[in-house]
Tab-separated table of C-alpha atoms in Angstrom:
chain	number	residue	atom	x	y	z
M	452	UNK	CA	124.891	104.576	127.487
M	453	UNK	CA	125.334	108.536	126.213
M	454	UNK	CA	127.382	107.303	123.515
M	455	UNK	CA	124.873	104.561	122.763
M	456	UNK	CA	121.667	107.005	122.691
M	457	UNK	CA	124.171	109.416	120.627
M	458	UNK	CA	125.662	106.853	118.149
M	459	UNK	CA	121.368	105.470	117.378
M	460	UNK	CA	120.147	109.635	117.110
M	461	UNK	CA	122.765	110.043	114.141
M	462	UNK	CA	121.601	106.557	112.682
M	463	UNK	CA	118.027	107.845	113.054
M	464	UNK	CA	118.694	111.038	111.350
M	465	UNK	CA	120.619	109.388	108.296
M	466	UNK	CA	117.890	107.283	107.974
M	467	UNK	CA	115.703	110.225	107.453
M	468	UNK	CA	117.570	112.312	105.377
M	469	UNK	CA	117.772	109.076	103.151
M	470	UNK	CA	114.095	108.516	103.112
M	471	UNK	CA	113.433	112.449	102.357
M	472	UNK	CA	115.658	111.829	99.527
M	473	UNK	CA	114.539	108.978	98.213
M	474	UNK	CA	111.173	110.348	98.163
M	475	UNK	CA	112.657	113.729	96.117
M	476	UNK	CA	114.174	111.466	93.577
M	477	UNK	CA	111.381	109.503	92.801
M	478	UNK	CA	109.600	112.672	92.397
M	479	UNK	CA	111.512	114.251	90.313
M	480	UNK	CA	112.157	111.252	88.046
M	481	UNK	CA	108.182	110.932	87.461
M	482	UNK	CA	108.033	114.739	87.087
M	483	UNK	CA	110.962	114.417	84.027
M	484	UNK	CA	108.722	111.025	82.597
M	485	UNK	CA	105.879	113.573	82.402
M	486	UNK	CA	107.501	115.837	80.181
M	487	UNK	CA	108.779	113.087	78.091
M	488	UNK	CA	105.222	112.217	77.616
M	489	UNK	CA	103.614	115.410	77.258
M	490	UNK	CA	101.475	115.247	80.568
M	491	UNK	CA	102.217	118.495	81.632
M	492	UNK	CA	99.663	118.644	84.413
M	493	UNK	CA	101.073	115.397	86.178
M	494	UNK	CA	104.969	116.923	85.706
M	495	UNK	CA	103.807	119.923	88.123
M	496	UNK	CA	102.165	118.023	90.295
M	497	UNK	CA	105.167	115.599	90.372
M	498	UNK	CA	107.584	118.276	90.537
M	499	UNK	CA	105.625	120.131	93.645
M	500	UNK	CA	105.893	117.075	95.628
M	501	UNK	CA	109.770	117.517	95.193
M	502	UNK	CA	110.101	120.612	96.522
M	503	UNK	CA	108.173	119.403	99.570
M	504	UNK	CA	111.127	117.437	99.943
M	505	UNK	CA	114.204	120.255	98.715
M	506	UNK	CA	112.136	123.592	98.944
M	507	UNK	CA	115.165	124.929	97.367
M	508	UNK	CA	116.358	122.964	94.200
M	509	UNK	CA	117.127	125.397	91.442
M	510	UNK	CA	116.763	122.961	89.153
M	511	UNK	CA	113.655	121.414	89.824
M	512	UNK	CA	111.860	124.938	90.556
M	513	UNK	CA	112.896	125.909	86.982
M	514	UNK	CA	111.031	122.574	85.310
M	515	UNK	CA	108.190	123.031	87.354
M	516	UNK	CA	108.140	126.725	86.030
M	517	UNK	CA	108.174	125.728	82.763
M	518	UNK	CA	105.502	122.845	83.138
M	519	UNK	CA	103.240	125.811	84.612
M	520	UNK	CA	103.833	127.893	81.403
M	521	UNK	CA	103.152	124.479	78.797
M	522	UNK	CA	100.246	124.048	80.966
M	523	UNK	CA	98.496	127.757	80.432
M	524	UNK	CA	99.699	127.595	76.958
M	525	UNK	CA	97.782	124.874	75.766
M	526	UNK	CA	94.927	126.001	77.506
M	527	UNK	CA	95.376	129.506	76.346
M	528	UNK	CA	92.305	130.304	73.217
M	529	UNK	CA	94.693	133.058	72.524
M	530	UNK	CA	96.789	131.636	69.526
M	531	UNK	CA	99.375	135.225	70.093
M	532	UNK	CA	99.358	134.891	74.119
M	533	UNK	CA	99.848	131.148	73.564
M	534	UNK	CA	103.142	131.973	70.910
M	535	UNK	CA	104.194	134.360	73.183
M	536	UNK	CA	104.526	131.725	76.415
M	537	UNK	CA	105.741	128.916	74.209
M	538	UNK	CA	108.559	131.379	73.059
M	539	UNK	CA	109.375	131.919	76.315
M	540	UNK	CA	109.756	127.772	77.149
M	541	UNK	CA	111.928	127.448	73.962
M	542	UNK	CA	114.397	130.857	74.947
M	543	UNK	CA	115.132	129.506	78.471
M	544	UNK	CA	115.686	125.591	78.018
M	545	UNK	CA	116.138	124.698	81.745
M	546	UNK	CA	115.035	120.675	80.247
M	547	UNK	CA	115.688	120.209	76.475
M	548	UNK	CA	113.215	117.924	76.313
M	549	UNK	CA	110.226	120.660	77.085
M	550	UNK	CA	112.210	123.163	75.059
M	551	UNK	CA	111.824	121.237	71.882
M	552	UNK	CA	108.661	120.091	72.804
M	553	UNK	CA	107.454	123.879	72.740
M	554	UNK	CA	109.128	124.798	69.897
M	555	UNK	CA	107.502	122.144	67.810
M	556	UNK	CA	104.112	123.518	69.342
M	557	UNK	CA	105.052	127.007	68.864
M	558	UNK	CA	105.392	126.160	65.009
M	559	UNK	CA	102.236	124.593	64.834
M	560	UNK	CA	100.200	127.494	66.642
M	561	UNK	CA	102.237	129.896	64.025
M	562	UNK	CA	101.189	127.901	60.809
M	563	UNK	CA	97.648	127.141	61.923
M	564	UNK	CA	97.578	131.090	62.211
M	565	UNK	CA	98.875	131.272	58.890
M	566	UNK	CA	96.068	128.929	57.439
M	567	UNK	CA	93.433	131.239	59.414
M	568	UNK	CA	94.274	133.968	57.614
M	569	UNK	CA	94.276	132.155	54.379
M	570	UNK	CA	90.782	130.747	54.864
M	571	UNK	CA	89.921	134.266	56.068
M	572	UNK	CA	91.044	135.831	52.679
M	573	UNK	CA	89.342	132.785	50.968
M	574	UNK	CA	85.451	133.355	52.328
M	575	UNK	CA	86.176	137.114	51.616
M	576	UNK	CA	86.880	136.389	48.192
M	577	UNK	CA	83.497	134.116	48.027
M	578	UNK	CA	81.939	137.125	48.898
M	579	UNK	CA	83.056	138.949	46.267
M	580	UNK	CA	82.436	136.439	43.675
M	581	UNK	CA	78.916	136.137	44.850
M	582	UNK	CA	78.280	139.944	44.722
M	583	UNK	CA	79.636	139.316	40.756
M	584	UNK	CA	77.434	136.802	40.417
M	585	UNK	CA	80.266	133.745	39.682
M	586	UNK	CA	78.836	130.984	41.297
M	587	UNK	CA	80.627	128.155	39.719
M	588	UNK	CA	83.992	130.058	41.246
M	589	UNK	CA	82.249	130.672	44.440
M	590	UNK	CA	81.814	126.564	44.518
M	591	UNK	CA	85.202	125.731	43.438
M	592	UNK	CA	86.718	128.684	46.525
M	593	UNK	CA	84.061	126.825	48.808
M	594	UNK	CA	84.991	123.089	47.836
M	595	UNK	CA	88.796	124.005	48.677
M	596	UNK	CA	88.544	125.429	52.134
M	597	UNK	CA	85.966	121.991	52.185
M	598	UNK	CA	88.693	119.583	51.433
M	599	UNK	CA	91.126	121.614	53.261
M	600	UNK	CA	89.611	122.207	56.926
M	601	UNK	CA	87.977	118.724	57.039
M	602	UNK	CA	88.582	116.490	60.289
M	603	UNK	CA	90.364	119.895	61.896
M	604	UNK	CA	89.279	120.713	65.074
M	605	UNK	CA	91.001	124.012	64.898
M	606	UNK	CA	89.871	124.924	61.495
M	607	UNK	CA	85.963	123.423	62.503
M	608	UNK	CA	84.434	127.184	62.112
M	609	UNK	CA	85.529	127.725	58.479
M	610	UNK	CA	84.317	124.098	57.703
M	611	UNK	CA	80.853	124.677	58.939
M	612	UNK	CA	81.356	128.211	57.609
M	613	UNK	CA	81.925	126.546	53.630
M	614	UNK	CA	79.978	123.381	54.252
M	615	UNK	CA	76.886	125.334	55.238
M	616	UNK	CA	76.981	127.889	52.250
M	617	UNK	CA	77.994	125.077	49.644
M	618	UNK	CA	74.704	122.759	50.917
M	619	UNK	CA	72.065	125.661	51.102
M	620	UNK	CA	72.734	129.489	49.670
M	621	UNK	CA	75.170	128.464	46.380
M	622	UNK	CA	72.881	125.874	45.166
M	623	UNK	CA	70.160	127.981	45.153
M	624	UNK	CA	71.978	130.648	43.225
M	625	UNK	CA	73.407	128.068	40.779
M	626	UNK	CA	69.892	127.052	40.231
M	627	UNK	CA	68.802	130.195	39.726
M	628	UNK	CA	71.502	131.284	37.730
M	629	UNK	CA	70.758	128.091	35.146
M	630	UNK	CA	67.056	128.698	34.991
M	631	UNK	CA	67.712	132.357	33.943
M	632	UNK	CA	70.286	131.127	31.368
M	633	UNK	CA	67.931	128.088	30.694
M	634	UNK	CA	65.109	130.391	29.833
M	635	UNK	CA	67.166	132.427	27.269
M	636	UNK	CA	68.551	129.422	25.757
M	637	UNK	CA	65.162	127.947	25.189
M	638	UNK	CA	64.188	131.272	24.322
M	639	UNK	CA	66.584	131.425	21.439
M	640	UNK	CA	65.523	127.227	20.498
M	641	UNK	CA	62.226	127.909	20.140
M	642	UNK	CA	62.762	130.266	17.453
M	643	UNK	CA	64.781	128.426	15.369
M	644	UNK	CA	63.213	124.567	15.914
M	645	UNK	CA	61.454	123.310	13.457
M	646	UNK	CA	58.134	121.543	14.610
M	647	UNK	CA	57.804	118.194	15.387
M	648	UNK	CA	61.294	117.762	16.679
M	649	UNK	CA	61.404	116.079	19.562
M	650	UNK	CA	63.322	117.662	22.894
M	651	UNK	CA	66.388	116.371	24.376
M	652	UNK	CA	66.233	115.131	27.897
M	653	UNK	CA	68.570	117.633	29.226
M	654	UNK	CA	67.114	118.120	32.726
M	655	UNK	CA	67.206	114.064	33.075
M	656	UNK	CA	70.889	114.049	32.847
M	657	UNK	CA	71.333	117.204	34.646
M	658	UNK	CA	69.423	116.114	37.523
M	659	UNK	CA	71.060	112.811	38.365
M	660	UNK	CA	74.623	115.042	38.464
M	661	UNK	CA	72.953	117.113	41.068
M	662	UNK	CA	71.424	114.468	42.694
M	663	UNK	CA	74.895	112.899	43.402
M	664	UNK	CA	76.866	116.294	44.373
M	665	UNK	CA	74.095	117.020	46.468
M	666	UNK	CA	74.301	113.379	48.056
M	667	UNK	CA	78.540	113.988	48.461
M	668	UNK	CA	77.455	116.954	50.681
M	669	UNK	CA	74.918	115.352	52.508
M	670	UNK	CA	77.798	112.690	53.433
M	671	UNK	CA	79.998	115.411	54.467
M	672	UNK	CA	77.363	116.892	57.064
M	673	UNK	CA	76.798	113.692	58.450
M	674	UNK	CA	80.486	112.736	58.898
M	675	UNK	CA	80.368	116.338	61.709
M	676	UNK	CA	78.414	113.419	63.903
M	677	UNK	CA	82.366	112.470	64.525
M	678	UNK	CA	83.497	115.731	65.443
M	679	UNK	CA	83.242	114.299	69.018
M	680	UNK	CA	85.797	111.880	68.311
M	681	UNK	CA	88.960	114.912	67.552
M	682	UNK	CA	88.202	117.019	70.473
M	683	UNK	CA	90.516	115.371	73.217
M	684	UNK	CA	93.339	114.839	70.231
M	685	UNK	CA	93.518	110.842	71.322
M	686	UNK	CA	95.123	109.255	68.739
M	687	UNK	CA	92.791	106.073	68.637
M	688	UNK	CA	90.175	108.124	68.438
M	689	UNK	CA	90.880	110.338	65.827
M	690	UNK	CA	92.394	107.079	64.128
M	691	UNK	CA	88.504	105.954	64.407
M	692	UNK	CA	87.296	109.008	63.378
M	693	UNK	CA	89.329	108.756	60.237
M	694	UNK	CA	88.555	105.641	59.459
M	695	UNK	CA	85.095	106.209	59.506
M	696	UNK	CA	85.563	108.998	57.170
M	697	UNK	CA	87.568	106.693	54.864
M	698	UNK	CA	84.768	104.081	54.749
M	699	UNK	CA	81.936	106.765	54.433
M	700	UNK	CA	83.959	108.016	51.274
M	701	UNK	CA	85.139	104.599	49.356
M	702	UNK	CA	81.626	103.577	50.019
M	703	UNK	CA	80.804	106.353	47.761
M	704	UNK	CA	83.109	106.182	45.554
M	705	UNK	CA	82.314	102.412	44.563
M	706	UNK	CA	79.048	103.326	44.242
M	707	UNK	CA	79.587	106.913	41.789
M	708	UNK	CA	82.228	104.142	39.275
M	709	UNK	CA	79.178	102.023	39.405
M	710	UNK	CA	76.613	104.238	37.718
M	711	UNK	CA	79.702	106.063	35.318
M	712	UNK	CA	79.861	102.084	34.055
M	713	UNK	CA	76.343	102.708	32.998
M	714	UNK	CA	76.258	106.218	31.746
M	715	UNK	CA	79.435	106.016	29.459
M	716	UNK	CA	80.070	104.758	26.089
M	717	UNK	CA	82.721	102.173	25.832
M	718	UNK	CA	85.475	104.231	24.895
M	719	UNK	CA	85.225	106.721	27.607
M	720	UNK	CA	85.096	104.112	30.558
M	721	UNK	CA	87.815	102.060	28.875
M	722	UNK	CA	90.026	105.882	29.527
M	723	UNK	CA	88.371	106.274	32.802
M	724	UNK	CA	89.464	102.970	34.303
M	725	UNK	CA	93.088	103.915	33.039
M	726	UNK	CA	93.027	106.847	34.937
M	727	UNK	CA	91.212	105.365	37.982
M	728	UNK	CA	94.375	103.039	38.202
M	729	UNK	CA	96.763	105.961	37.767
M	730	UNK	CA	94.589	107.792	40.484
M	731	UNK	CA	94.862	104.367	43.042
M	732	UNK	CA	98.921	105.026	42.649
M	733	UNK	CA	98.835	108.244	43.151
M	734	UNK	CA	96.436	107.744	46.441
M	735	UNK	CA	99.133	105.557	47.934
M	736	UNK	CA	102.040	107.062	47.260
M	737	UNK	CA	100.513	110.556	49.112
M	738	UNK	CA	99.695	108.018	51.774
M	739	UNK	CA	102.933	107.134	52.041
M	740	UNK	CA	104.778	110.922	52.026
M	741	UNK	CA	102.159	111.403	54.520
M	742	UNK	CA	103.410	108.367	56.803
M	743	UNK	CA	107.105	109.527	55.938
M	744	UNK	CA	106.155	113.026	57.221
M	745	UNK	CA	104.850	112.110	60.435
M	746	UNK	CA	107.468	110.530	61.620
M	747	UNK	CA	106.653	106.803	61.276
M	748	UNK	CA	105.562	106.697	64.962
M	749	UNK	CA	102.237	106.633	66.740
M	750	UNK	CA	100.712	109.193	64.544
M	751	UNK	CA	101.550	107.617	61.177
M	752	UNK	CA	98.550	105.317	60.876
M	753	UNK	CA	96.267	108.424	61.863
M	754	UNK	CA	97.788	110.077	58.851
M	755	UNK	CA	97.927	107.374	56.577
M	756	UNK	CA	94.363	106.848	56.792
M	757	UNK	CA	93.918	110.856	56.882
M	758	UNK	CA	95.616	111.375	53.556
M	759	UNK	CA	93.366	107.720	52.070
M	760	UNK	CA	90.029	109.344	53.242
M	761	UNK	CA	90.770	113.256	52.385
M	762	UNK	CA	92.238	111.962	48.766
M	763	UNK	CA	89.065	109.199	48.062
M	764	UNK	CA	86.855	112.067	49.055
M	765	UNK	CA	87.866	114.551	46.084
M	766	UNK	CA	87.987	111.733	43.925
M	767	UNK	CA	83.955	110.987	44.579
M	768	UNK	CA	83.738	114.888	43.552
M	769	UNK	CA	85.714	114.793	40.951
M	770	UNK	CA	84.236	111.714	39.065
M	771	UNK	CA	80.338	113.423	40.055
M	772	UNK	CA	81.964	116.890	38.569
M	773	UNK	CA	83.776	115.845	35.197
M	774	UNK	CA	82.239	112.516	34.154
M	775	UNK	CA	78.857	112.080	35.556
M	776	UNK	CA	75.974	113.382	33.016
């Protein structure tokens, strides 16, 4: 009977210690599918429920560790303190898998501080153009940091920052600018026309140009209504973000080639629909590098349709800018 009760205690106690580790296992295997998927939150909380089971596992301390770190990272607004944690992932590479995955976000932070400081230098040199009174340069700085910070959440502050001086201070200097220099000009006309001849209808063509850049950046301040859709970084969102965007703009577009068909002279439009082709195959074959880039994965399509709306967008400006009278 001893050996009985003896013989079922060391059966009992297997049976535990298998259960325990069944339970650590399965842990730690959803802790290291985490990672793989970038849900750092869920690989700690995985990887604490492990250590319930093995207080003591090196191994799965470490990754847990590390998971912490990716965690605080990404929520750190400290682009430097963020570097500086990410850096630490990528030195001691406990999983590869999170090492690489920190290094690729490490290199991200790092250009997008890069680009700061280039759109930094950029507003500071629209500063200086406006005290010199260059406001066609101060448009063309503007329109770049436009085209460049679009649909990016982290670059949203020097977007508003260009959108809002291109849409309400610069026009008003422009203006200003061209009724001074209209003034002299007429100035100068009146004292050399003869009388009876008849004035052109400058300020009619003039006005339908501005009428149209002014309607591109009233399309660009309503497209911030889909800011909302970039702020969790889903990809099907920002996929329908974009694609909005892309409509918005090739919507546009159609409509600017429309009136150029009825403001140019034969010859001209004959030229312009050479180059509109030329411009079509050039759109697509950025699209493409851009797909190419990416990785051909998930994010491809998101970039595909990035590269189609950012590209059909300074095309609308463009045609408004060189062609339209």
């Amino acid at each position: 009977m001893r050996k009985l009760m003896l013989i079922m205690g060391i059966v009992l106690l297997a049976t535990v210690g298998c259960s325990d580790n069944d339970a650590f296992e399965k842990a730690k295997k959803q802790g290291d599918l985490a990672l793989e998927n970038k849900e750092y939150d869920r690989a700690v909380a995985s990887f604490e429920l492990a250590l319930k089971e093995k207080k003591d596992d090196r191994e799965v301390k470490l990754k847990m560790n590390q998971a912490s770190k990716m965690v605080e990272a990404l929520k750190e607004s400290d682009v430097d303190r963020a570097i500086v944690l990410l850096r630490e992932i990528e030195n001691n590479p406990t999983n590869s898998v999170i090492a690489k995955q920190a290094k690729e976000k490490r290199e991200v932070l790092v250009n997008q501080k890069d680009e700061e400081e280039k759109y930094k230098k950029m507003l500071a040199k629209v500063e200086d153009l406006k005290n010199q009174q260059k406001f066609m340069e101060v448009k063309e700085q503007l329109n770049v940091i436009i085209r460049e910070t679009q649909g990016k959440e982290q670059f949203k502050v020097y977007y508003r920052n260009a959108n809002e001086q291109i849409t309400q201070s610069v026009p008003k200097m422009i203006d200003e600018d061209k009724r001074k220099d209209g003034n002299l000009k007429e100035e100068n006309k009146n004292e050399e026309k003869p009388k009876g001849e008849e004035p052109k209808k400058e300020s009619v063509i003039t006005g339908q140009k501005a009428e149209y850049i002014s309607k591109l950046n009233s399309i660009d301040e309503s497209l911030k209504k889909l800011d909302y859709l970039y702020e969790k970084g889903i990809t099907t969102e920002m996929k329908e973000g974009e694609g909005k965007r892309y409509e918005a703009w090739d919507k546009a577009l159609n409509e600017i080639y429309a009136v150029l068909k009825k403001q140019l002279p034969t010859g001209e439009m004959n030229a312009l629909r050479e180059k509109q082709r030329e411009w079509i195959t050039y759109r697509d074959q950025k699209a493409e590098k851009a797909w190419n880039e990416s990785g051909q994965g998930t994010l491809s399509g998101l970039a595909t349709i990035s590269s189609k709306a950012n590209s059909t967008r300074e095309r609308c400006y463009q045609l408004v800018e060189q062609y339209m009278k």
